[in-house]
Rosetta silent file (secondary structure, phi, psi, omega in degrees, C-alpha in Angstrom):
SEQUENCE: MNKARRLATVKSVLCAIPIYQLLVFTPPIKTIKQLEKIEVGFLWAGREAANGGNCHVNWRRTCRPIELGGLGIPDLERTGLALRLRWLWLSRTDQTRAWSGLGLQFSADEWALFFACTQTVLGNSHTTLFWDDRWINGRAISEIAPQLHACIPKRKRKARTVAEGLHANALARDIEGTLDIQEIGQYIHLWSTLERTTLTEEPDQLLWKWTTSRSYSAKSCYKATFQGSIHSDSWKFIWKSWAPTRVRFFHWLADQDQCWTADRLARRGL
SCORE:     score description
SCORE:     0.000 S_00000001
   1 L     0.000  115.889  172.323  -98.599   59.261   24.988 S_00000001
   2 L   -87.755  171.122 -169.144 -100.668   62.773   25.474 S_00000001
   3 H   -51.879  -40.835 -170.622 -102.383   64.656   22.642 S_00000001
   4 H   -78.495  -21.588  172.791  -99.502   67.159   22.288 S_00000001
   5 H   -92.009  -38.206  156.082  -96.770   64.379   21.559 S_00000001
   6 H   -66.022  -11.680  165.108  -99.291   62.728   19.149 S_00000001
   7 H   -74.253  -37.214  173.906  -99.657   65.920   17.434 S_00000001
   8 H   -63.715  -35.459 -177.433  -95.937   66.017   16.929 S_00000001
   9 H   -76.355  -27.455  179.862  -95.937   62.461   15.532 S_00000001
  10 H   -65.927  -51.798  156.791  -98.828   63.012   13.258 S_00000001
  11 H   -37.201  -73.311 -179.277  -96.860   66.074   11.881 S_00000001
  12 H   -80.694  -13.261  177.315  -93.588   64.493   11.559 S_00000001
  13 H  -113.674  -62.859 -159.971  -94.289   60.705   10.723 S_00000001
  14 H   -63.494  -47.249  176.640  -97.992   60.217    9.523 S_00000001
  15 L   -60.646  -34.780 -175.853  -97.905   63.295    7.290 S_00000001
  16 L   -72.625  -25.416 -174.505  -94.482   62.464    5.936 S_00000001
  17 L   -64.815  -37.085 -177.145  -94.939   59.032    4.868 S_00000001
  18 L   -95.511   10.956 -179.829  -97.331   59.930    1.608 S_00000001
  19 H   -48.937  -76.589 -154.889  -94.920   62.970    0.703 S_00000001
  20 H   -52.497  -63.045 -177.943  -93.174   61.337   -2.150 S_00000001
  21 H   -51.112  -41.382  175.779  -96.360   59.822   -3.923 S_00000001
  22 H   -56.321  -30.442 -170.738  -98.268   63.185   -3.422 S_00000001
  23 H   -66.057  -32.311 -166.096  -95.206   64.822   -5.324 S_00000001
  24 H  -111.092  -44.130 -151.998  -95.862   62.555   -8.418 S_00000001
  25 L  -113.314  151.691  160.437  -99.423   61.116   -8.199 S_00000001
  26 L  -112.971  105.164 -174.883 -102.914   62.501   -7.553 S_00000001
  27 L   -86.220  147.364  178.931 -104.204   60.006   -5.448 S_00000001
  28 L   -49.366  141.957 -171.665 -108.126   59.208   -5.213 S_00000001
  29 H   -58.413  -31.721 -178.236 -110.062   61.087   -2.651 S_00000001
  30 H   -58.486  -49.586  174.072 -110.925   57.782   -0.946 S_00000001
  31 H   -40.856  -55.084  160.031 -107.203   57.455   -0.396 S_00000001
  32 H   -43.368  -50.715 -178.884 -106.835   60.711    1.176 S_00000001
  33 H   -57.438  -41.841 -173.449 -109.904   59.872    3.439 S_00000001
  34 H   -85.691  -21.986  167.300 -108.492   56.756    4.484 S_00000001
  35 H   -67.746  -54.590  171.514 -105.059   58.518    5.468 S_00000001
  36 H   -52.572  -27.598 -159.937 -106.953   61.143    7.138 S_00000001
  37 H   -75.306  -44.929  174.429 -109.006   58.808    8.981 S_00000001
  38 H   -64.279  -34.438 -171.758 -105.875   57.231   10.460 S_00000001
  39 H   -83.482  -29.644 -179.715 -104.158   60.457   11.257 S_00000001
  40 H   -81.227  -36.835 -178.558 -107.572   61.650   13.088 S_00000001
  41 H   -72.943  -40.314  177.620 -107.799   58.262   15.106 S_00000001
  42 H   -79.916  -23.387 -179.919 -104.272   58.393   16.368 S_00000001
  43 H   -86.065  -43.556  170.510 -104.443   62.254   17.431 S_00000001
  44 H   -81.113  -31.893 -176.861 -107.712   62.150   19.187 S_00000001
  45 H  -122.178   -8.683 -174.047 -107.999   58.504   20.510 S_00000001
  46 L    72.717   22.839  174.736 -104.339   57.201   20.154 S_00000001
  47 L  -150.122 -178.022 -175.007 -105.485   54.441   17.813 S_00000001
  48 L   -56.701  -46.162  178.396 -106.291   53.572   14.258 S_00000001
  49 L  -128.328  150.267 -172.436 -109.756   54.896   14.241 S_00000001
  50 L  -122.552  144.060  176.245 -111.663   57.340   16.331 S_00000001
  51 L   -95.607  154.039 -173.557 -115.379   57.536   16.804 S_00000001
  52 L   -54.228  -24.241  178.065 -117.168   60.908   16.592 S_00000001
  53 L   -93.645   15.595  171.479 -117.199   61.686   20.236 S_00000001
  54 L   -86.733  -26.164 -156.082 -113.342   61.352   20.212 S_00000001
  55 L  -104.784   98.954  175.315 -112.739   63.982   17.660 S_00000001
  56 L   -51.919  -66.644 -157.500 -113.127   67.729   19.508 S_00000001
  57 L  -112.283  145.501  168.400 -112.423   69.862   16.545 S_00000001
  58 L   -39.215  135.315 -167.898 -113.541   69.512   13.005 S_00000001
  59 H   -78.537  -35.972  173.169 -110.500   67.901   10.910 S_00000001
  60 H   -33.743  -62.612 -175.637 -110.812   70.669    8.145 S_00000001
  61 H   -73.580  -25.105  177.817 -110.094   73.372   10.996 S_00000001
  62 H   -77.430  -39.246 -170.061 -107.350   71.176   12.683 S_00000001
  63 L   -78.673   -5.111  174.122 -105.385   71.275    9.300 S_00000001
  64 L   -79.616  150.283 -171.600 -105.314   74.946    8.729 S_00000001
  65 L   -51.381  160.333 -179.993 -102.201   76.636    9.595 S_00000001
  66 H   -36.605  -69.687 -176.280 -101.554   77.926   13.062 S_00000001
  67 H   -55.672   -6.701  176.871 -102.020   81.371   12.293 S_00000001
  68 H   -80.016  -20.263 -153.102 -105.290   80.403   10.774 S_00000001
  69 L    84.914   13.001  174.741 -106.742   78.768   13.974 S_00000001
  70 L  -112.494 -153.129 -174.009 -105.683   75.415   13.335 S_00000001
  71 L  -109.017    4.954  176.227 -103.063   72.960   14.506 S_00000001
  72 L    78.195   14.373 -164.161 -100.822   73.164   11.660 S_00000001
  73 L   -93.475  150.598  164.369 -101.023   69.442   10.490 S_00000001
  74 L   -55.757  120.233  167.596 -100.789   69.236    6.596 S_00000001
  75 L   -83.777  116.511  179.843 -104.156   69.006    4.724 S_00000001
  76 H   -54.071  -50.315  172.228 -103.093   66.086    2.486 S_00000001
  77 H   -53.581  -39.263  174.170 -105.081   67.367   -0.510 S_00000001
  78 H   -69.361  -43.794 -172.919 -103.840   70.810   -0.407 S_00000001
  79 H   -66.194  -29.255 -170.688 -100.233   69.657    0.170 S_00000001
  80 H   -88.243  -18.870  164.582 -100.235   67.169   -2.770 S_00000001
  81 H   -81.424  -26.506  178.649 -101.591   70.006   -5.064 S_00000001
  82 H   -78.210  -39.076  178.275  -98.780   72.550   -3.871 S_00000001
  83 H   -49.958  -48.539 -173.838  -96.367   69.765   -4.388 S_00000001
  84 L   -86.478   -4.923  171.295  -97.335   68.911   -7.883 S_00000001
  85 H   -90.593   -1.556  170.919  -97.278   72.407   -9.177 S_00000001
  86 H   -55.711  -50.932  176.851  -93.775   72.305   -8.888 S_00000001
  87 H   -45.333  -40.413  176.664  -93.894   70.270  -12.095 S_00000001
  88 H   -79.424  -12.708  179.743  -95.931   72.976  -14.035 S_00000001
  89 H   -94.321  -47.723  177.083  -93.635   75.746  -12.807 S_00000001
  90 H   -58.979  -44.770 -161.580  -90.598   73.710  -14.033 S_00000001
  91 H   -77.193  -19.175 -178.367  -92.050   72.800  -17.282 S_00000001
  92 H  -109.095  -15.341  175.801  -92.626   76.732  -18.105 S_00000001
  93 H  -100.167  -34.592 -169.451  -89.349   77.966  -16.438 S_00000001
  94 L  -128.124   97.712 -174.647  -86.642   75.267  -17.203 S_00000001
  95 L   -97.008   24.654  168.508  -86.446   73.927  -20.429 S_00000001
  96 L   -85.277   -7.604 -179.389  -82.882   72.040  -19.528 S_00000001
  97 L   -70.515  138.804 -168.397  -84.888   69.497  -17.804 S_00000001
  98 L   -54.974  -37.651 -169.000  -84.553   65.891  -19.435 S_00000001
  99 L   -92.540   -0.322 -171.238  -88.477   65.606  -19.426 S_00000001
 100 L   -71.679  100.650 -168.077  -88.901   69.198  -21.083 S_00000001
 101 L   117.455    0.641 -167.876  -91.343   68.940  -24.062 S_00000001
 102 L   -82.421  -12.007  177.126  -92.827   65.717  -23.284 S_00000001
 103 L    71.089   58.051 -176.423  -96.193   67.511  -22.823 S_00000001
 104 L   -73.415  157.296 -165.163  -97.025   66.416  -19.144 S_00000001
 105 L  -109.688  136.816  176.042 -100.677   66.490  -18.304 S_00000001
 106 L  -123.264  142.498  167.764 -101.992   68.695  -15.506 S_00000001
 107 L   -61.637  169.912  171.906 -105.265   68.700  -13.695 S_00000001
 108 H   -70.724  -29.583  172.182 -107.733   71.564  -13.685 S_00000001
 109 H   -70.416  -37.465  147.337 -107.151   72.257  -10.278 S_00000001
 110 H   -43.743  -50.812  175.842 -103.493   72.627  -11.007 S_00000001
 111 H   -52.599  -59.098 -169.232 -103.989   74.979  -13.765 S_00000001
 112 H   -59.645  -47.100  176.103 -106.195   76.878  -11.821 S_00000001
 113 H   -59.338  -48.380 -170.517 -103.916   77.307   -8.636 S_00000001
 114 H   -59.448  -46.026  178.787 -100.961   78.056  -11.297 S_00000001
 115 H   -66.871  -23.026  164.847 -102.992   80.562  -12.809 S_00000001
 116 H   -59.580  -46.394 -174.376 -103.709   82.443   -9.215 S_00000001
 117 H   -97.110    7.648 -177.692 -100.237   82.449   -8.422 S_00000001
 118 E  -119.410  170.052  163.632  -98.398   83.685  -11.411 S_00000001
 119 E  -161.598  150.217 -167.451  -97.936   86.676  -13.718 S_00000001
 120 E  -117.560  119.718  169.851  -95.878   87.179  -16.667 S_00000001
 121 E   -78.818  109.820 -178.394  -93.463   90.089  -17.505 S_00000001
 122 L   -70.859  146.419  172.572  -93.338   90.197  -21.487 S_00000001
 123 L  -117.235 -116.863  178.680  -90.077   90.025  -23.278 S_00000001
 124 L   -87.420    5.645  172.442  -89.859   88.417  -26.487 S_00000001
 125 L    51.788   29.499 -179.830  -93.004   86.787  -25.870 S_00000001
 126 L   -72.668  -34.529 -165.538  -91.718   83.396  -27.044 S_00000001
 127 L   -99.670  -30.472 -165.947  -92.702   81.339  -23.795 S_00000001
 128 L   -76.310  133.316  178.456  -95.745   83.256  -22.715 S_00000001
 129 E   -75.000  104.245 -167.693  -99.293   81.534  -23.326 S_00000001
 130 L   -57.615  -36.164 -173.189 -101.246   83.895  -25.459 S_00000001
 131 L   -94.602  -23.576 -154.723 -104.917   82.787  -24.051 S_00000001
 132 L  -119.964  -19.709  169.586 -104.071   81.639  -20.622 S_00000001
 133 L   -76.425  159.685  179.147 -101.176   83.706  -18.985 S_00000001
 134 L  -103.907   96.972 -167.312 -101.344   86.862  -17.273 S_00000001
 135 L  -116.955  -27.258 -178.535  -99.396   89.146  -19.584 S_00000001
 136 E   -81.860   87.381 -163.692 -101.611   91.877  -20.230 S_00000001
 137 L    37.230   61.252  177.868 -100.801   94.438  -17.448 S_00000001
 138 L    81.926  -18.954 -178.323 -101.068   91.565  -15.004 S_00000001
 139 E  -115.369  156.192 -177.671 -104.186   90.351  -16.331 S_00000001
 140 L  -108.376  147.203 -171.417 -105.255   87.406  -18.660 S_00000001
 141 H   -55.978  -28.712 -173.255 -107.355   87.504  -21.720 S_00000001
 142 H   -69.114  -24.890 -177.586 -109.958   84.894  -19.757 S_00000001
 143 H   -87.295  -28.175  177.197 -110.458   88.085  -17.395 S_00000001
 144 H   -87.976  -25.754  179.640 -110.546   90.777  -20.091 S_00000001
 145 L  -148.808   59.649 -160.370 -112.808   88.860  -22.443 S_00000001
 146 H   -46.945  -55.377 -176.381 -114.249   85.688  -20.540 S_00000001
 147 H   -59.436  -50.287  176.554 -116.858   84.922  -23.421 S_00000001
 148 H   -47.911  -42.151 -163.974 -114.413   85.368  -26.067 S_00000001
 149 H   -75.184  -30.307 -176.275 -111.601   83.067  -24.163 S_00000001
 150 L   -73.357   -8.705  174.877 -114.634   80.322  -23.718 S_00000001
 151 L   -94.803    4.966 -173.233 -114.603   79.965  -27.678 S_00000001
 152 L   -90.433  132.411  170.490 -110.959   78.820  -27.774 S_00000001
 153 L   -65.966  136.004 -177.575 -110.452   75.002  -27.909 S_00000001
 154 H   -44.162  -59.781 -161.564 -108.376   73.884  -24.804 S_00000001
 155 H   -63.896  -32.238  170.386 -105.360   72.350  -27.097 S_00000001
 156 H   -73.681  -39.533  168.737 -105.042   75.786  -28.679 S_00000001
 157 H   -58.439  -14.550 -177.952 -105.234   77.667  -25.309 S_00000001
 158 L  -109.573   -5.159 -172.985 -102.273   75.459  -23.905 S_00000001
 159 L  -112.281  -42.320 -160.057 -100.067   75.654  -27.159 S_00000001
 160 L   -77.757  125.271 -177.619 -100.336   79.258  -28.718 S_00000001
 161 E   -93.052 -171.718 -177.344  -97.807   81.512  -27.482 S_00000001
 162 H   -81.761  -18.607  170.506  -97.772   85.284  -27.734 S_00000001
 163 H   -86.294  -26.928  179.390  -95.553   85.569  -30.472 S_00000001
 164 H   -80.124  -47.286  176.106  -97.541   83.218  -32.436 S_00000001
 165 H   -46.260  -37.435 -169.266 -100.892   85.063  -31.602 S_00000001
 166 L   -89.766    5.366 -158.555  -99.869   88.416  -32.460 S_00000001
 167 L  -103.295  112.850  173.432  -98.124   87.156  -35.843 S_00000001
 168 L    60.437   12.007  167.895 -100.526   87.630  -38.985 S_00000001
 169 L    85.400   31.415 -179.407 -103.720   87.799  -36.656 S_00000001
 170 L   -61.707  -18.905  175.415 -103.387   84.032  -35.771 S_00000001
 171 L   -59.130  -43.492 -169.096 -105.564   84.780  -32.515 S_00000001
 172 H   -61.989  -42.024  177.369 -108.575   85.285  -34.846 S_00000001
 173 H   -66.905  -10.357 -177.275 -108.113   81.647  -36.295 S_00000001
 174 H   -73.178  -35.856 -170.844 -108.141   80.180  -32.815 S_00000001
 175 L   -79.253  120.805  172.757 -111.771   80.996  -32.436 S_00000001
 176 L  -112.008  157.396 -175.821 -114.251   78.461  -33.009 S_00000001
 177 L    98.286  164.569 -173.550 -118.035   78.487  -33.044 S_00000001
 178 L   -89.703  124.264  178.863 -120.693   81.178  -34.013 S_00000001
 179 L  -102.284  110.828 -163.632 -120.052   84.572  -32.329 S_00000001
 180 L   -88.732 -151.691 -162.406 -122.703   86.807  -31.050 S_00000001
 181 H   -84.653   -9.607  176.988 -122.564   90.387  -30.059 S_00000001
 182 H   -72.835  -49.204 -153.507 -120.943   90.021  -26.617 S_00000001
 183 H   -81.612  -24.224 -171.731 -117.837   87.901  -27.964 S_00000001
 184 H   -83.683  -19.484 -179.590 -117.479   90.367  -31.132 S_00000001
 185 H   -71.398  -39.997 -165.054 -117.420   93.422  -28.783 S_00000001
 186 H   -87.647   10.434  166.509 -114.976   91.817  -26.559 S_00000001
 187 H   -77.017  -48.012  178.451 -112.867   90.738  -29.578 S_00000001
 188 H   -59.552  -43.387 -179.159 -112.748   94.572  -30.764 S_00000001
 189 H   -62.846  -34.281 -175.312 -111.639   95.492  -27.042 S_00000001
 190 H   -81.526  -36.925  175.113 -109.068   93.074  -27.015 S_00000001
 191 H   -54.425  -42.319  167.611 -107.939   93.878  -30.255 S_00000001
 192 H   -69.675  -36.789  176.529 -107.240   97.512  -29.156 S_00000001
 193 H   -75.924  -23.404 -168.285 -105.563   96.708  -26.044 S_00000001
 194 H   -84.128  -11.835 -178.677 -103.364   94.056  -27.907 S_00000001
 195 L   -75.874   -6.454 -174.682 -102.188   97.172  -30.291 S_00000001
 196 L   -96.544  -12.473 -171.035 -100.533   98.856  -27.184 S_00000001
 197 L   -76.694  118.588  172.889  -98.632   95.833  -26.657 S_00000001
 198 L   -95.525  118.399  167.110  -94.618   96.183  -26.651 S_00000001
 199 L  -113.466  142.566  177.322  -91.922   93.643  -27.002 S_00000001
 200 L   -84.499 -173.952  176.926  -88.199   93.553  -26.247 S_00000001
 201 L  -100.735  -10.251  175.276  -85.316   91.183  -26.926 S_00000001
 202 L   -75.357  158.026  168.005  -85.269   89.981  -23.393 S_00000001
 203 L   -64.682  146.214  178.906  -86.897   86.532  -22.457 S_00000001
 204 L   -62.479  154.307  175.901  -90.325   86.359  -20.966 S_00000001
 205 E  -125.608  144.013 -168.579  -90.303   86.061  -16.972 S_00000001
 206 E  -106.041   88.623 -168.809  -92.491   84.049  -15.203 S_00000001
 207 E   -91.018  149.598  160.432  -93.121   85.592  -11.685 S_00000001
 208 E   -81.012  133.601 -175.251  -94.377   83.895   -8.419 S_00000001
 209 L   -85.793  -34.460 -164.749  -96.795   86.112   -6.510 S_00000001
 210 L  -118.911   42.552  172.457  -96.091   84.884   -3.108 S_00000001
 211 L  -138.144  122.283  167.609  -92.111   84.920   -2.710 S_00000001
 212 L   -52.097  -24.379  175.483  -89.960   87.873   -2.678 S_00000001
 213 L   -82.523   12.076 -177.782  -87.802   85.890   -4.893 S_00000001
 214 L    40.677   22.293  163.604  -90.625   85.471   -7.478 S_00000001
 215 L  -117.022  151.993  178.448  -89.947   82.017   -7.667 S_00000001
 216 L   -54.155  141.959  169.378  -91.986   78.907   -6.536 S_00000001
 217 L  -133.728  138.469  171.989  -91.991   77.323   -3.119 S_00000001
 218 H   -59.301  -36.461 -172.770  -94.141   74.404   -1.992 S_00000001
 219 H   -78.305  -31.318  177.691  -94.874   76.351    1.289 S_00000001
 220 H   -76.342  -40.554 -177.553  -96.006   79.772   -0.323 S_00000001
 221 H   -47.702  -47.566 -169.098  -98.063   77.453   -2.814 S_00000001
 222 H   -61.286  -49.634  166.286  -99.474   75.701    0.033 S_00000001
 223 H   -34.035  -43.981  173.422 -100.213   78.870    1.790 S_00000001
 224 H   -62.086  -28.526 -174.947 -101.815   80.265   -1.345 S_00000001
 225 L   -75.730  -29.355  176.038 -104.649   77.656   -1.054 S_00000001
 226 L   -88.796    4.556 -176.671 -105.685   79.523    2.104 S_00000001
 227 L   -68.951  147.156  179.031 -106.004   82.995    0.641 S_00000001
 228 L    96.528   -9.606 -174.036 -109.258   84.647    1.618 S_00000001
 229 L   -87.702  164.160 -176.321 -109.409   83.097    5.219 S_00000001
 230 L   -83.827  122.034  170.510 -109.894   85.195    8.254 S_00000001
 231 L   -82.528  161.891  156.479 -106.819   85.909   10.323 S_00000001
 232 L  -141.775  144.768 -178.712 -106.657   86.568   13.987 S_00000001
 233 H   -94.453    4.111  169.504 -103.847   87.367   16.071 S_00000001
 234 H   -55.259  -14.639 -160.976 -105.407   85.177   18.954 S_00000001
 235 H   -96.724  -18.404  161.322 -103.303   82.427   17.892 S_00000001
 236 H   -48.499  -42.558 -173.489 -100.038   84.378   19.335 S_00000001
 237 H   -81.757    5.427 -170.792 -101.183   84.119   22.835 S_00000001
 238 H   -97.782  -74.300 -157.401 -101.509   80.352   22.316 S_00000001
 239 H  -102.598    6.492  164.714  -98.624   79.290   20.478 S_00000001
 240 L  -111.943   11.792  163.504  -96.068   81.893   20.979 S_00000001
 241 L   -81.623  179.666 -164.579  -95.872   81.401   24.782 S_00000001
 242 L  -102.263   22.152  178.852  -93.223   79.653   26.875 S_00000001
 243 L   -75.642  160.414  154.239  -95.758   76.793   28.250 S_00000001
 244 L   -51.794  148.512 -171.697  -95.483   73.516   27.371 S_00000001
 245 H   -56.773  -34.263 -171.144  -96.657   72.119   24.342 S_00000001
 246 H   -66.205  -37.571  169.998  -99.336   69.976   26.248 S_00000001
 247 H   -91.109    1.038  169.608 -100.753   73.235   27.703 S_00000001
 248 H   -83.876  -35.215  176.806 -100.741   75.211   24.459 S_00000001
 249 H   -57.009  -59.934 -175.906 -102.614   72.239   23.070 S_00000001
 250 H   -59.366  -36.326 -175.465 -105.351   72.489   26.080 S_00000001
 251 H   -78.348  -12.187 -169.479 -105.532   76.418   25.438 S_00000001
 252 H   -86.612  -36.325 -167.813 -106.025   75.862   21.711 S_00000001
 253 H   -70.389  -51.041 -175.166 -109.161   73.327   22.604 S_00000001
 254 H   -55.820  -61.278 -170.944 -110.310   76.016   25.017 S_00000001
 255 H   -55.660  -32.546 -176.793 -110.104   78.743   22.468 S_00000001
 256 H   -81.654  -17.832  175.927 -112.181   76.299   20.131 S_00000001
 257 L    90.155   35.975 -168.512 -114.878   76.015   22.806 S_00000001
 258 L  -112.885   -3.294  177.550 -114.139   72.372   22.939 S_00000001
 259 L  -103.313  134.197  176.691 -113.299   72.140   27.003 S_00000001
 260 L   -63.136   78.110  166.333 -116.103   71.417   29.477 S_00000001
 261 L   -85.729  156.790 -165.012 -115.675   74.888   31.056 S_00000001
 262 H   -56.590  -39.606 -168.370 -118.175   76.092   33.741 S_00000001
 263 H   -83.529  -33.833  176.848 -120.128   78.367   31.171 S_00000001
 264 H   -71.718  -23.231  178.401 -120.301   75.703   28.406 S_00000001
 265 H   -78.382  -42.674 -178.672 -121.626   73.179   31.012 S_00000001
 266 H   -57.002  -27.704  179.379 -124.128   75.898   32.103 S_00000001
 267 L   -72.163  -19.854  179.809 -125.118   76.625   28.417 S_00000001
 268 L  -111.871    7.483  169.437 -126.043   73.052   28.452 S_00000001
 269 L    66.563   52.374 -177.780 -127.924   72.957   31.597 S_00000001
 270 L  -125.002    0.000    0.000 -125.183   70.623   33.304 S_00000001
């Protein structure tokens, strides 16, 4: 079996086996490394494990999307993170789920990615989180007043809604610790900003930034983890051609400067 066929097998079989586990559990890093070791060995050497000489390209680069210079093999850690964000999204947008209100626990990475991928259109303010959601002109309080935000206990940040925070100055009661001049200044600035808040009778809307439907999808979430990467159109000359996959795979290796071409041999004095 050539490398092109092994690539198809890695994508369709080896990467698919742990999907349901990744959807529910956060596996230990050691487990992810062991799964990747099997994928690396099969792709580059056709066996369970491969030594360093068999691996032509760094695995992190190999797992990048095709349009970012990789082979499009799913990165298991990023895939699991994108899949598990589904539960955080549903817990905030669909209260009819049987498990709604059970207080599911989410990791710091999941919250951080969710924060980067969403923004809120404020309506009646009953479901929007006061301290953590992006509801003030597309910005969150952690961006407007970061030092003040750091004075709020996590349990209150994850529970206080905008409706509660705006009522009877409840936001001031959430603050713990001693405030210095920076926190006081940020509090005054925040208070003046909140005075311009307008509520409606419509329910709040949580919007997903990376789809036209404004709803979560695992594919868009996975791609969002590569935001900031450098794009290049060179991938089109490789993967949009009519050449057989094994030829395109070889072309990709050459583009990564991993084929023993004449110029590479000359650089090494061979």
